[in-house]
Amino acid sequence: MIRVLVADDEALMRAGIRLILENAEDIEVVAEAGDGREAVERCRTQAVDVALLDIQMPSKDGIAAAEDIARLSPRTCVVMLTAFGEEASVTRALRAGASGFLLKDTGPAELIRAVQLAARGEPVLAPRITRQLLDRHMRSGRDTEAALRRTEELTPAERDVLRLLGTGLSNAEIADQLYLSAGTVKAHISRILTRTGCANRVQAAVLAHDAGLLDDR
């Protein structure tokens, strides 16, 4: 079972998400939180596989909570819930260690699928604003020199995987593009994360943009 925490300051939103997720046979909502501090405490004291965090919460916002959860409960994948138009906040959340983000108007089937993907370490990026977010914010104020230093130890094959990862492709899609097995791609990504110091594949995607790996696509 995938153990999920739902954190949102609106009780009705939490109840709706719980109702949707509990229709899935492999998902169990084990905790709820009304603010960021409570979300961090829940993840610290019990086993949570995926934490769904609203970005805008009282006491401690979702971004600060994501940072604390990444530090105190590294086993937990954090997925941010955001309203359309909050791209700047989403960028900060990804850099804080979130594994991805979803729009609050995400449909039930997509929400369930996103939780399942996050639990497997796959990217969870809302398609409608992924490209807009990355193109608008990753090119603004990025430290290309520092990013290139972090990627200089990668092999050519790993750089190819990182470049495609930066476009938001799944492991299977990267494998198809590069004519590799899904297992080989997974192994490449594991080495990429270790060598670049990225906490998750979303941070690696941001690094790919910062390093300019997608500029000539």
PDB file of C-alpha atoms in Angstrom:
ATOM      1  CA  MET A   1       0.000   0.000   0.000  1.00  0.00           C
ATOM      2  CA  ILE A   2       1.093   3.560  -0.739  1.00  0.00           C
ATOM      3  CA  ARG A   3       0.784   5.568   2.473  1.00  0.00           C
ATOM      4  CA  VAL A   4      -0.268   9.167   1.815  1.00  0.00           C
ATOM      5  CA  LEU A   5      -0.419  12.390   3.835  1.00  0.00           C
ATOM      6  CA  VAL A   6      -2.767  15.149   2.633  1.00  0.00           C
ATOM      7  CA  ALA A   7      -1.935  18.663   3.866  1.00  0.00           C
ATOM      8  CA  ASP A   8      -4.209  21.622   3.087  1.00  0.00           C
ATOM      9  CA  ASP A   9      -5.676  24.322   5.296  1.00  0.00           C
ATOM     10  CA  GLU A  10      -9.120  23.765   3.740  1.00  0.00           C
ATOM     11  CA  ALA A  11     -10.885  20.799   5.335  1.00  0.00           C
ATOM     12  CA  LEU A  12     -13.164  20.390   2.325  1.00  0.00           C
ATOM     13  CA  MET A  13     -10.164  20.087  -0.026  1.00  0.00           C
ATOM     14  CA  ARG A  14      -8.563  17.463   2.227  1.00  0.00           C
ATOM     15  CA  ALA A  15     -11.803  15.489   2.371  1.00  0.00           C
ATOM     16  CA  GLY A  16     -12.175  15.564  -1.407  1.00  0.00           C
ATOM     17  CA  ILE A  17      -8.619  14.357  -1.999  1.00  0.00           C
ATOM     18  CA  ARG A  18      -9.031  11.603   0.587  1.00  0.00           C
ATOM     19  CA  LEU A  19     -12.252  10.442  -1.053  1.00  0.00           C
ATOM     20  CA  ILE A  20     -10.578  10.257  -4.470  1.00  0.00           C
ATOM     21  CA  LEU A  21      -7.435   8.478  -3.291  1.00  0.00           C
ATOM     22  CA  GLU A  22      -9.231   5.899  -1.198  1.00  0.00           C
ATOM     23  CA  ASN A  23     -10.967   4.651  -4.344  1.00  0.00           C
ATOM     24  CA  ALA A  24      -7.584   3.241  -5.391  1.00  0.00           C
ATOM     25  CA  GLU A  25      -6.845  -0.258  -4.135  1.00  0.00           C
ATOM     26  CA  ASP A  26      -3.152   0.449  -3.557  1.00  0.00           C
ATOM     27  CA  ILE A  27      -3.436   3.834  -1.759  1.00  0.00           C
ATOM     28  CA  GLU A  28      -4.189   4.554   1.898  1.00  0.00           C
ATOM     29  CA  VAL A  29      -4.502   8.077   3.329  1.00  0.00           C
ATOM     30  CA  VAL A  30      -2.814   7.621   6.700  1.00  0.00           C
ATOM     31  CA  ALA A  31      -2.729  11.251   7.866  1.00  0.00           C
ATOM     32  CA  GLU A  32      -4.059  14.743   7.254  1.00  0.00           C
ATOM     33  CA  ALA A  33      -2.639  18.129   8.232  1.00  0.00           C
ATOM     34  CA  GLY A  34      -4.070  21.641   8.244  1.00  0.00           C
ATOM     35  CA  ASP A  35      -0.743  23.464   8.105  1.00  0.00           C
ATOM     36  CA  GLY A  36       2.908  22.948   7.262  1.00  0.00           C
ATOM     37  CA  ARG A  37       4.138  22.351  10.802  1.00  0.00           C
ATOM     38  CA  GLU A  38       1.613  19.588  11.351  1.00  0.00           C
ATOM     39  CA  ALA A  39       2.537  18.031   7.998  1.00  0.00           C
ATOM     40  CA  VAL A  40       6.223  17.897   8.952  1.00  0.00           C
ATOM     41  CA  GLU A  41       5.402  16.345  12.321  1.00  0.00           C
ATOM     42  CA  ARG A  42       3.162  13.700  10.763  1.00  0.00           C
ATOM     43  CA  CYS A  43       5.894  12.690   8.308  1.00  0.00           C
ATOM     44  CA  ARG A  44       8.494  12.656  11.070  1.00  0.00           C
ATOM     45  CA  THR A  45       6.495  10.390  13.390  1.00  0.00           C
ATOM     46  CA  GLN A  46       4.889   7.933  11.006  1.00  0.00           C
ATOM     47  CA  ALA A  47       5.655   6.169   7.737  1.00  0.00           C
ATOM     48  CA  VAL A  48       4.487   8.293   4.809  1.00  0.00           C
ATOM     49  CA  ASP A  49       5.385   7.374   1.231  1.00  0.00           C
ATOM     50  CA  VAL A  50       3.862  10.399  -0.513  1.00  0.00           C
ATOM     51  CA  ALA A  51       2.986  13.769   1.011  1.00  0.00           C
ATOM     52  CA  LEU A  52       0.583  16.009  -0.908  1.00  0.00           C
ATOM     53  CA  LEU A  53       1.220  19.568   0.297  1.00  0.00           C
ATOM     54  CA  ASP A  54      -0.658  22.736  -0.552  1.00  0.00           C
ATOM     55  CA  ILE A  55       1.843  25.511  -1.257  1.00  0.00           C
ATOM     56  CA  GLN A  56      -0.163  28.172   0.580  1.00  0.00           C
ATOM     57  CA  MET A  57      -0.673  27.105   4.206  1.00  0.00           C
ATOM     58  CA  PRO A  58      -0.566  28.948   7.548  1.00  0.00           C
ATOM     59  CA  SER A  59       2.061  28.508  10.283  1.00  0.00           C
ATOM     60  CA  LYS A  60       4.563  26.980   7.823  1.00  0.00           C
ATOM     61  CA  ASP A  61       3.924  27.069   4.081  1.00  0.00           C
ATOM     62  CA  GLY A  62       4.266  24.060   1.818  1.00  0.00           C
ATOM     63  CA  ILE A  63       7.701  25.069   0.560  1.00  0.00           C
ATOM     64  CA  ALA A  64       9.201  25.339   4.048  1.00  0.00           C
ATOM     65  CA  ALA A  65       7.466  22.086   4.985  1.00  0.00           C
ATOM     66  CA  ALA A  66       8.943  20.367   1.906  1.00  0.00           C
ATOM     67  CA  GLU A  67      12.437  21.401   2.988  1.00  0.00           C
ATOM     68  CA  ASP A  68      11.909  20.005   6.490  1.00  0.00           C
ATOM     69  CA  ILE A  69      10.349  16.766   5.231  1.00  0.00           C
ATOM     70  CA  ALA A  70      13.251  16.202   2.822  1.00  0.00           C
ATOM     71  CA  ARG A  71      15.615  16.539   5.778  1.00  0.00           C
ATOM     72  CA  LEU A  72      13.643  14.699   8.483  1.00  0.00           C
ATOM     73  CA  SER A  73      11.852  12.061   6.400  1.00  0.00           C
ATOM     74  CA  PRO A  74      13.903  11.392   3.246  1.00  0.00           C
ATOM     75  CA  ARG A  75      11.799   8.333   2.402  1.00  0.00           C
ATOM     76  CA  THR A  76       8.794  10.590   1.779  1.00  0.00           C
ATOM     77  CA  CYS A  77       8.168  11.933  -1.738  1.00  0.00           C
ATOM     78  CA  VAL A  78       6.650  15.415  -1.602  1.00  0.00           C
ATOM     79  CA  VAL A  79       4.189  16.522  -4.285  1.00  0.00           C
ATOM     80  CA  MET A  80       2.992  20.120  -4.169  1.00  0.00           C
ATOM     81  CA  LEU A  81      -0.605  21.147  -4.844  1.00  0.00           C
ATOM     82  CA  THR A  82      -0.788  24.510  -6.571  1.00  0.00           C
ATOM     83  CA  ALA A  83      -3.214  26.834  -8.310  1.00  0.00           C
ATOM     84  CA  PHE A  84      -2.567  27.860 -11.912  1.00  0.00           C
ATOM     85  CA  GLY A  85      -0.329  30.918 -12.093  1.00  0.00           C
ATOM     86  CA  GLU A  86       1.896  30.124  -9.088  1.00  0.00           C
ATOM     87  CA  GLU A  87       4.891  29.116 -11.216  1.00  0.00           C
ATOM     88  CA  ALA A  88       7.415  31.099  -9.168  1.00  0.00           C
ATOM     89  CA  SER A  89       6.336  29.314  -5.983  1.00  0.00           C
ATOM     90  CA  VAL A  90       6.496  25.971  -7.755  1.00  0.00           C
ATOM     91  CA  THR A  91      10.079  26.641  -8.820  1.00  0.00           C
ATOM     92  CA  ARG A  92      11.041  27.355  -5.208  1.00  0.00           C
ATOM     93  CA  ALA A  93       9.285  24.177  -4.103  1.00  0.00           C
ATOM     94  CA  LEU A  94      11.171  22.031  -6.606  1.00  0.00           C
ATOM     95  CA  ARG A  95      14.458  23.496  -5.451  1.00  0.00           C
ATOM     96  CA  ALA A  96      13.394  22.779  -1.846  1.00  0.00           C
ATOM     97  CA  GLY A  97      13.212  19.065  -2.605  1.00  0.00           C
ATOM     98  CA  ALA A  98       9.653  18.490  -3.810  1.00  0.00           C
ATOM     99  CA  SER A  99       9.293  15.578  -6.216  1.00  0.00           C
ATOM    100  CA  GLY A 100       6.764  17.361  -8.393  1.00  0.00           C
ATOM    101  CA  PHE A 101       3.596  19.367  -8.507  1.00  0.00           C
ATOM    102  CA  LEU A 102      -0.064  19.085  -9.467  1.00  0.00           C
ATOM    103  CA  LEU A 103      -2.704  21.672 -10.206  1.00  0.00           C
ATOM    104  CA  LYS A 104      -5.568  21.746  -7.716  1.00  0.00           C
ATOM    105  CA  ASP A 105      -8.058  21.092 -10.515  1.00  0.00           C
ATOM    106  CA  THR A 106      -6.349  17.803 -11.432  1.00  0.00           C
ATOM    107  CA  GLY A 107      -8.897  15.104 -12.270  1.00  0.00           C
ATOM    108  CA  PRO A 108      -9.423  12.067 -10.014  1.00  0.00           C
ATOM    109  CA  ALA A 109      -7.731   9.533 -12.304  1.00  0.00           C
ATOM    110  CA  GLU A 110      -4.751  11.838 -12.855  1.00  0.00           C
ATOM    111  CA  LEU A 111      -4.410  12.429  -9.103  1.00  0.00           C
ATOM    112  CA  ILE A 112      -4.347   8.712  -8.359  1.00  0.00           C
ATOM    113  CA  ARG A 113      -1.855   8.106 -11.154  1.00  0.00           C
ATOM    114  CA  ALA A 114       0.362  10.926  -9.874  1.00  0.00           C
ATOM    115  CA  VAL A 115       0.527   9.422  -6.384  1.00  0.00           C
ATOM    116  CA  GLN A 116       1.422   6.027  -7.839  1.00  0.00           C
ATOM    117  CA  LEU A 117       4.159   7.577  -9.995  1.00  0.00           C
ATOM    118  CA  ALA A 118       5.585   9.581  -7.077  1.00  0.00           C
ATOM    119  CA  ALA A 119       5.744   6.454  -4.920  1.00  0.00           C
ATOM    120  CA  ARG A 120       7.861   4.804  -7.646  1.00  0.00           C
ATOM    121  CA  GLY A 121      10.172   7.797  -7.942  1.00  0.00           C
ATOM    122  CA  GLU A 122       8.753   8.899 -11.290  1.00  0.00           C
ATOM    123  CA  PRO A 123       8.274  12.588 -12.163  1.00  0.00           C
ATOM    124  CA  VAL A 124       4.978  14.258 -11.284  1.00  0.00           C
ATOM    125  CA  LEU A 125       4.750  17.432 -13.344  1.00  0.00           C
ATOM    126  CA  ALA A 126       1.464  19.026 -14.399  1.00  0.00           C
ATOM    127  CA  PRO A 127       1.695  19.024 -18.207  1.00  0.00           C
ATOM    128  CA  ARG A 128      -0.159  22.315 -18.699  1.00  0.00           C
ATOM    129  CA  ILE A 129       2.446  24.418 -16.959  1.00  0.00           C
ATOM    130  CA  THR A 130       5.623  22.313 -16.916  1.00  0.00           C
ATOM    131  CA  ARG A 131       7.107  23.799 -20.057  1.00  0.00           C
ATOM    132  CA  GLN A 132       5.987  27.325 -19.137  1.00  0.00           C
ATOM    133  CA  LEU A 133       7.486  26.997 -15.666  1.00  0.00           C
ATOM    134  CA  LEU A 134      10.836  25.630 -16.779  1.00  0.00           C
ATOM    135  CA  ASP A 135      11.302  27.945 -19.739  1.00  0.00           C
ATOM    136  CA  ARG A 136      10.261  31.050 -17.831  1.00  0.00           C
ATOM    137  CA  HIS A 137      12.085  30.484 -14.571  1.00  0.00           C
ATOM    138  CA  MET A 138      15.014  28.184 -15.206  1.00  0.00           C
ATOM    139  CA  ARG A 139      16.479  30.602 -17.770  1.00  0.00           C
ATOM    140  CA  SER A 140      16.084  33.527 -15.386  1.00  0.00           C
ATOM    141  CA  GLY A 141      19.045  34.042 -13.090  1.00  0.00           C
ATOM    142  CA  ARG A 142      20.411  30.529 -13.478  1.00  0.00           C
ATOM    143  CA  ASP A 143      24.019  29.865 -12.513  1.00  0.00           C
ATOM    144  CA  THR A 144      25.157  28.019 -15.613  1.00  0.00           C
ATOM    145  CA  GLU A 145      28.806  27.820 -14.543  1.00  0.00           C
ATOM    146  CA  ALA A 146      27.955  26.166 -11.227  1.00  0.00           C
ATOM    147  CA  ALA A 147      25.555  23.775 -12.952  1.00  0.00           C
ATOM    148  CA  LEU A 148      28.204  22.782 -15.504  1.00  0.00           C
ATOM    149  CA  ARG A 149      30.637  22.013 -12.670  1.00  0.00           C
ATOM    150  CA  ARG A 150      28.066  19.701 -11.109  1.00  0.00           C
ATOM    151  CA  THR A 151      27.606  17.811 -14.385  1.00  0.00           C
ATOM    152  CA  GLU A 152      31.236  17.593 -15.498  1.00  0.00           C
ATOM    153  CA  GLU A 153      31.749  14.092 -14.048  1.00  0.00           C
ATOM    154  CA  LEU A 154      28.826  12.610 -15.968  1.00  0.00           C
ATOM    155  CA  THR A 155      29.513  10.225 -18.820  1.00  0.00           C
ATOM    156  CA  PRO A 156      28.143  11.068 -22.295  1.00  0.00           C
ATOM    157  CA  ALA A 157      25.393   8.482 -21.791  1.00  0.00           C
ATOM    158  CA  GLU A 158      24.441   9.999 -18.437  1.00  0.00           C
ATOM    159  CA  ARG A 159      24.352  13.480 -19.968  1.00  0.00           C
ATOM    160  CA  ASP A 160      21.970  12.196 -22.646  1.00  0.00           C
ATOM    161  CA  VAL A 161      19.704  10.736 -19.965  1.00  0.00           C
ATOM    162  CA  LEU A 162      19.869  13.953 -17.936  1.00  0.00           C
ATOM    163  CA  ARG A 163      18.961  16.014 -21.001  1.00  0.00           C
ATOM    164  CA  LEU A 164      15.855  13.924 -21.671  1.00  0.00           C
ATOM    165  CA  LEU A 165      14.983  13.837 -17.990  1.00  0.00           C
ATOM    166  CA  GLY A 166      14.987  17.640 -18.168  1.00  0.00           C
ATOM    167  CA  THR A 167      12.163  17.517 -20.702  1.00  0.00           C
ATOM    168  CA  GLY A 168       9.930  15.676 -18.212  1.00  0.00           C
ATOM    169  CA  LEU A 169      10.077  12.245 -19.841  1.00  0.00           C
ATOM    170  CA  SER A 170       9.473   9.093 -17.802  1.00  0.00           C
ATOM    171  CA  ASN A 171      12.043   6.287 -17.553  1.00  0.00           C
ATOM    172  CA  ALA A 172      10.195   4.296 -20.229  1.00  0.00           C
ATOM    173  CA  GLU A 173      10.092   7.275 -22.602  1.00  0.00           C
ATOM    174  CA  ILE A 174      13.805   7.977 -22.088  1.00  0.00           C
ATOM    175  CA  ALA A 175      14.533   4.308 -22.751  1.00  0.00           C
ATOM    176  CA  ASP A 176      12.609   4.480 -26.024  1.00  0.00           C
ATOM    177  CA  GLN A 177      14.433   7.635 -27.104  1.00  0.00           C
ATOM    178  CA  LEU A 178      17.899   6.223 -26.398  1.00  0.00           C
ATOM    179  CA  TYR A 179      17.198   2.568 -27.302  1.00  0.00           C
ATOM    180  CA  LEU A 180      18.021   1.413 -23.775  1.00  0.00           C
ATOM    181  CA  SER A 181      16.237  -0.811 -21.279  1.00  0.00           C
ATOM    182  CA  ALA A 182      14.191   0.819 -18.530  1.00  0.00           C
ATOM    183  CA  GLY A 183      16.536  -0.788 -15.993  1.00  0.00           C
ATOM    184  CA  THR A 184      19.578   0.810 -17.621  1.00  0.00           C
ATOM    185  CA  VAL A 185      17.888   4.212 -17.572  1.00  0.00           C
ATOM    186  CA  LYS A 186      17.015   3.776 -13.898  1.00  0.00           C
ATOM    187  CA  ALA A 187      20.651   2.915 -13.129  1.00  0.00           C
ATOM    188  CA  HIS A 188      21.866   5.971 -15.068  1.00  0.00           C
ATOM    189  CA  ILE A 189      19.481   8.233 -13.142  1.00  0.00           C
ATOM    190  CA  SER A 190      20.652   6.800  -9.821  1.00  0.00           C
ATOM    191  CA  ARG A 191      24.269   7.608 -10.735  1.00  0.00           C
ATOM    192  CA  ILE A 192      23.275  11.058 -12.009  1.00  0.00           C
ATOM    193  CA  LEU A 193      21.623  11.909  -8.691  1.00  0.00           C
ATOM    194  CA  THR A 194      24.664  10.705  -6.741  1.00  0.00           C
ATOM    195  CA  ARG A 195      27.239  12.504  -8.891  1.00  0.00           C
ATOM    196  CA  THR A 196      25.349  15.808  -9.105  1.00  0.00           C
ATOM    197  CA  GLY A 197      24.092  15.926  -5.526  1.00  0.00           C
ATOM    198  CA  CYS A 198      20.447  16.165  -6.595  1.00  0.00           C
ATOM    199  CA  ALA A 199      17.878  14.894  -4.090  1.00  0.00           C
ATOM    200  CA  ASN A 200      15.436  13.692  -6.749  1.00  0.00           C
ATOM    201  CA  ARG A 201      14.838  13.611 -10.505  1.00  0.00           C
ATOM    202  CA  VAL A 202      12.962  16.914 -10.501  1.00  0.00           C
ATOM    203  CA  GLN A 203      15.999  18.701  -9.085  1.00  0.00           C
ATOM    204  CA  ALA A 204      18.015  16.908 -11.776  1.00  0.00           C
ATOM    205  CA  ALA A 205      15.629  18.286 -14.416  1.00  0.00           C
ATOM    206  CA  VAL A 206      16.183  21.788 -13.049  1.00  0.00           C
ATOM    207  CA  LEU A 207      19.953  21.174 -13.162  1.00  0.00           C
ATOM    208  CA  ALA A 208      19.688  20.104 -16.807  1.00  0.00           C
ATOM    209  CA  HIS A 209      18.087  23.438 -17.629  1.00  0.00           C
ATOM    210  CA  ASP A 210      20.575  25.404 -15.536  1.00  0.00           C
ATOM    211  CA  ALA A 211      23.460  23.663 -17.333  1.00  0.00           C
ATOM    212  CA  GLY A 212      21.997  24.560 -20.712  1.00  0.00           C
ATOM    213  CA  LEU A 213      21.603  20.943 -21.796  1.00  0.00           C
ATOM    214  CA  LEU A 214      18.243  21.684 -23.399  1.00  0.00           C
ATOM    215  CA  ASP A 215      19.189  24.937 -25.083  1.00  0.00           C
ATOM    216  CA  ASP A 216      20.039  23.295 -28.411  1.00  0.00           C
ATOM    217  CA  ARG A 217      17.138  20.869 -28.542  1.00  0.00           C
TER     218      ARG A 217
END
